[in-house]
Amino acid sequence: MTPVFDIAVAVARVAVFFAFVFGLVVIMTWVERKGAAYMQDRRGPNRARILGLTLGGVFHPLADALKFLFKEDFIPDGAHRLFYQLAPMFALAPAIMTMAVVPFGPPVTIAGKTIALQIADLNVGILYLFAVSGMAVYGVVLAGWSSNSKYPLLGGLRSSAQMISYEVSMGLSVMGIIMVFQSVRLSEIALGQGALLFGFLPKWGVFVQPLGFVLFLTALYAEANRTPFDLPEGESEIVAGYHLEYASFKFSMFMMAEYIHMVVGAAVVATMFFGGWQFPYLADKGFVLPGGFSVAVPAAAVLILRIGSFVGKTFFFCWLYVWIRWTIPRFRYDQVMRLGWKVMLPLSLLNIFVTGLVLLYIDKGGF
Amino acid sequence: MELILFMLFGAIAVGGAIMVVTRRHPMASALYLILTLFAVAALFALRQAHFLAAIQVIVYAGAVVVLFIFVIMLVNVPENKLPMERVTGMRLLGVVAAGLLILESAVLARKFAMPAGSTADAGSVQAVGRALFTDYLLAFEITSVLLLSAVIGAIAMAKKKI
Amino acid sequence: MTIGVKKVARPEKMSFGESLYLLEIMKGLAVTMGHFLHNIAHNKDIPTIEYPEVRRTMPARFRGCHRLMKRPDGSPRCVACYMCATACPAKCITIVAGESPDPAVEKYPVRFDIDMLRCVFCGQCVEACPCDAIRMDTGWHTPPEDTREKLIYMIDKLLEK
């Protein structure tokens, strides 16, 4: 009975989170196009219709998927056949693996067992995230190189340099969070953000680490190859960059990898800097407002509010990608490198230093 | 279970390493190197050294091999111009010598046998961090200074005007 | 008069707030969000014309697709004088003249092709024609076709309209 139950729980967790991320990926392709259109005073996709309904173009992702499935699977003449076919898998696999450590809800107790709403609560937590998302560069590089074409090669080169540069500041920018919450497990970081700061402010990462948040968000955009750091695929300079020579489902695998990175990145930002599944002022038994008020809420409602809060935050940060994309133009390459090494790296080191000083002061009895 | 996993990842690591040496195409070698590094990381994780496993993947698979691939991409030798490597007497001798070295180290390792099944916590982030900043602080700082001087040296050599 | 050059004023030096970028990014985000919300709230204000269903009304003096005029007896008015082909800047009119059976008319066009893919719709042919034999239609444009051949209009097609 017990092992069957455990396996069922494990499978269910994977299935639920997988469905959540992929559902959001599908929605994001629509949100991106529609959002872009409305920001640019256009109408956006509104043609695909089922039974005479267009519903603002929500059927377009379906139409896209069908189109990708039925297009010719094309391999260019001079491409290295094996590596060319491997590259999309190298891109997609790490993207899917990253979602394993994100907690999407508080631990729940079912049939006397405590179940963490997280696929795997690794004790290296964030480090696993960095390790796996660092693998994503291989897909891009391999695609760029194996296509045997100039623009993809340039895209691959740009991407590898950019990803290595920003991985450094990304890793250093979360050090502050790790120091404050004294754990690298995302579940414990999310748990720690339920406390209140000075008695009224939720102890969210963004409030204790504002600089860390800005640095992490910037590095995240660079890692996910999103505007303003989308130089690896800058279409006005190098056509489409690394996936220029790809068509049909291989191209859609790159596309999916990019969107999964976005979604998981958004979930990670929400978890580390915006309390994850924590709903402001909501404790296990109900709302506890500053000033001593408390409102009792049934446990099921608390759970739903918390998961809903995680989903809402994730969706907001997904939307932020789109919002930023249609607001800020692309950087020049030297600007990207200068920002990464000469601005973000010193700032993240400074952040660690200041955080350490403050923590030491608190430890000695300050505040 | 642990033994089976150890055998599996050990076999992958050794097989990958052999492929790294024998593949003709440098890109294939680099990809097999990633496989080997991953298998070694898995072995670390089996020994409860989770931190080491994660760092292994981040630093070696995530950064060092990327630089290798960067160089392979930049040089980009066409496939028909790759140098042919022949099996020579010297290389066979090298294989024999390497085998002897592995045997010797295995014997040595048996002598200074590691504690069987270290505690679950010994390899965690906290434990490694504490060890680095207390017992091994001097070694840690000296390594940092060494790396710093290497970085400065690289910049000084690469750039004419700083 | 030469084309005016518009000078965009750029600040010599960015202020501290600007050089942080964050505030400026926020301002930019506010602008895009403003457009987004405005377009959601006032969906009708979006200037996009949804083409197949809604069509832009053409200007009254728009001149598009060519047609050849006929005499009352049904023969083409064209006398194959080559004036239009000569005037055509795109050289898209091909005429082959033949002797007309009607003694009152000297020549008639055996072939009269207009390559609509080349035509620039300048209307010079209509201006040049001495017999008012070629005209351009108002109110609609050349319909698209799926092959190039269909867009080279032969005399039959030009006459039948």
JSON list of N, CA and C in Angstrom, two decimals, chain A residues 148-171:
[
{"chain": "A", "resi": 148, "resn": "ASN", "atom": "N", "xyz": [25.93, 24.77, -39.78]},
{"chain": "A", "resi": 148, "resn": "ASN", "atom": "CA", "xyz": [26.88, 25.10, -40.82]},
{"chain": "A", "resi": 148, "resn": "ASN", "atom": "C", "xyz": [26.43, 26.33, -41.61]},
{"chain": "A", "resi": 149, "resn": "SER", "atom": "N", "xyz": [26.15, 27.38, -40.88]},
{"chain": "A", "resi": 149, "resn": "SER", "atom": "CA", "xyz": [25.67, 28.60, -41.51]},
{"chain": "A", "resi": 149, "resn": "SER", "atom": "C", "xyz": [26.18, 29.76, -40.66]},
{"chain": "A", "resi": 150, "resn": "LYS", "atom": "N", "xyz": [26.38, 30.90, -41.31]},
{"chain": "A", "resi": 150, "resn": "LYS", "atom": "CA", "xyz": [27.05, 32.01, -40.61]},
{"chain": "A", "resi": 150, "resn": "LYS", "atom": "C", "xyz": [26.23, 32.57, -39.45]},
{"chain": "A", "resi": 151, "resn": "TYR", "atom": "N", "xyz": [24.97, 32.89, -39.72]},
{"chain": "A", "resi": 151, "resn": "TYR", "atom": "CA", "xyz": [24.17, 33.56, -38.69]},
{"chain": "A", "resi": 151, "resn": "TYR", "atom": "C", "xyz": [23.96, 32.70, -37.46]},
{"chain": "A", "resi": 152, "resn": "PRO", "atom": "N", "xyz": [23.58, 31.42, -37.65]},
{"chain": "A", "resi": 152, "resn": "PRO", "atom": "CA", "xyz": [23.47, 30.59, -36.45]},
{"chain": "A", "resi": 152, "resn": "PRO", "atom": "C", "xyz": [24.77, 30.49, -35.67]},
{"chain": "A", "resi": 153, "resn": "LEU", "atom": "N", "xyz": [25.90, 30.44, -36.39]},
{"chain": "A", "resi": 153, "resn": "LEU", "atom": "CA", "xyz": [27.18, 30.36, -35.68]},
{"chain": "A", "resi": 153, "resn": "LEU", "atom": "C", "xyz": [27.38, 31.60, -34.82]},
{"chain": "A", "resi": 154, "resn": "LEU", "atom": "N", "xyz": [27.08, 32.78, -35.41]},
{"chain": "A", "resi": 154, "resn": "LEU", "atom": "CA", "xyz": [27.21, 34.02, -34.64]},
{"chain": "A", "resi": 154, "resn": "LEU", "atom": "C", "xyz": [26.28, 34.00, -33.44]},
{"chain": "A", "resi": 155, "resn": "GLY", "atom": "N", "xyz": [25.05, 33.52, -33.67]},
{"chain": "A", "resi": 155, "resn": "GLY", "atom": "CA", "xyz": [24.09, 33.45, -32.57]},
{"chain": "A", "resi": 155, "resn": "GLY", "atom": "C", "xyz": [24.58, 32.54, -31.46]},
{"chain": "A", "resi": 156, "resn": "GLY", "atom": "N", "xyz": [25.13, 31.39, -31.86]},
{"chain": "A", "resi": 156, "resn": "GLY", "atom": "CA", "xyz": [25.64, 30.45, -30.86]},
{"chain": "A", "resi": 156, "resn": "GLY", "atom": "C", "xyz": [26.79, 31.04, -30.07]},
{"chain": "A", "resi": 157, "resn": "LEU", "atom": "N", "xyz": [27.69, 31.73, -30.77]},
{"chain": "A", "resi": 157, "resn": "LEU", "atom": "CA", "xyz": [28.83, 32.34, -30.07]},
{"chain": "A", "resi": 157, "resn": "LEU", "atom": "C", "xyz": [28.35, 33.39, -29.08]},
{"chain": "A", "resi": 158, "resn": "ARG", "atom": "N", "xyz": [27.46, 34.25, -29.56]},
{"chain": "A", "resi": 158, "resn": "ARG", "atom": "CA", "xyz": [26.93, 35.29, -28.68]},
{"chain": "A", "resi": 158, "resn": "ARG", "atom": "C", "xyz": [26.30, 34.69, -27.44]},
{"chain": "A", "resi": 159, "resn": "SER", "atom": "N", "xyz": [25.48, 33.66, -27.71]},
{"chain": "A", "resi": 159, "resn": "SER", "atom": "CA", "xyz": [24.72, 33.08, -26.61]},
{"chain": "A", "resi": 159, "resn": "SER", "atom": "C", "xyz": [25.63, 32.45, -25.57]},
{"chain": "A", "resi": 160, "resn": "SER", "atom": "N", "xyz": [26.67, 31.71, -26.04]},
{"chain": "A", "resi": 160, "resn": "SER", "atom": "CA", "xyz": [27.52, 31.05, -25.05]},
{"chain": "A", "resi": 160, "resn": "SER", "atom": "C", "xyz": [28.24, 32.08, -24.19]},
{"chain": "A", "resi": 161, "resn": "ALA", "atom": "N", "xyz": [28.76, 33.15, -24.82]},
{"chain": "A", "resi": 161, "resn": "ALA", "atom": "CA", "xyz": [29.45, 34.17, -24.04]},
{"chain": "A", "resi": 161, "resn": "ALA", "atom": "C", "xyz": [28.50, 34.86, -23.07]},
{"chain": "A", "resi": 162, "resn": "GLN", "atom": "N", "xyz": [27.31, 35.16, -23.56]},
{"chain": "A", "resi": 162, "resn": "GLN", "atom": "CA", "xyz": [26.34, 35.88, -22.72]},
{"chain": "A", "resi": 162, "resn": "GLN", "atom": "C", "xyz": [25.89, 35.03, -21.55]},
{"chain": "A", "resi": 163, "resn": "MET", "atom": "N", "xyz": [25.62, 33.75, -21.82]},
{"chain": "A", "resi": 163, "resn": "MET", "atom": "CA", "xyz": [25.09, 32.91, -20.75]},
{"chain": "A", "resi": 163, "resn": "MET", "atom": "C", "xyz": [26.14, 32.68, -19.66]},
{"chain": "A", "resi": 164, "resn": "ILE", "atom": "N", "xyz": [27.40, 32.49, -20.07]},
{"chain": "A", "resi": 164, "resn": "ILE", "atom": "CA", "xyz": [28.43, 32.29, -19.05]},
{"chain": "A", "resi": 164, "resn": "ILE", "atom": "C", "xyz": [28.60, 33.56, -18.23]},
{"chain": "A", "resi": 165, "resn": "SER", "atom": "N", "xyz": [28.57, 34.72, -18.90]},
{"chain": "A", "resi": 165, "resn": "SER", "atom": "CA", "xyz": [28.77, 35.97, -18.18]},
{"chain": "A", "resi": 165, "resn": "SER", "atom": "C", "xyz": [27.69, 36.20, -17.14]},
{"chain": "A", "resi": 166, "resn": "TYR", "atom": "N", "xyz": [26.44, 35.95, -17.55]},
{"chain": "A", "resi": 166, "resn": "TYR", "atom": "CA", "xyz": [25.35, 36.30, -16.64]},
{"chain": "A", "resi": 166, "resn": "TYR", "atom": "C", "xyz": [25.09, 35.22, -15.60]},
{"chain": "A", "resi": 167, "resn": "GLU", "atom": "N", "xyz": [25.57, 34.00, -15.87]},
{"chain": "A", "resi": 167, "resn": "GLU", "atom": "CA", "xyz": [25.43, 32.96, -14.86]},
{"chain": "A", "resi": 167, "resn": "GLU", "atom": "C", "xyz": [26.16, 33.39, -13.58]},
{"chain": "A", "resi": 168, "resn": "VAL", "atom": "N", "xyz": [27.30, 34.08, -13.76]},
{"chain": "A", "resi": 168, "resn": "VAL", "atom": "CA", "xyz": [28.08, 34.50, -12.61]},
{"chain": "A", "resi": 168, "resn": "VAL", "atom": "C", "xyz": [27.26, 35.45, -11.74]},
{"chain": "A", "resi": 169, "resn": "SER", "atom": "N", "xyz": [26.73, 36.51, -12.35]},
{"chain": "A", "resi": 169, "resn": "SER", "atom": "CA", "xyz": [26.00, 37.47, -11.52]},
{"chain": "A", "resi": 169, "resn": "SER", "atom": "C", "xyz": [24.68, 36.89, -11.04]},
{"chain": "A", "resi": 170, "resn": "MET", "atom": "N", "xyz": [24.10, 35.96, -11.82]},
{"chain": "A", "resi": 170, "resn": "MET", "atom": "CA", "xyz": [22.86, 35.33, -11.37]},
{"chain": "A", "resi": 170, "resn": "MET", "atom": "C", "xyz": [23.12, 34.54, -10.09]},
{"chain": "A", "resi": 171, "resn": "GLY", "atom": "N", "xyz": [24.20, 33.74, -10.11]},
{"chain": "A", "resi": 171, "resn": "GLY", "atom": "CA", "xyz": [24.51, 32.96, -8.93]},
{"chain": "A", "resi": 171, "resn": "GLY", "atom": "C", "xyz": [24.81, 33.83, -7.74]}
]
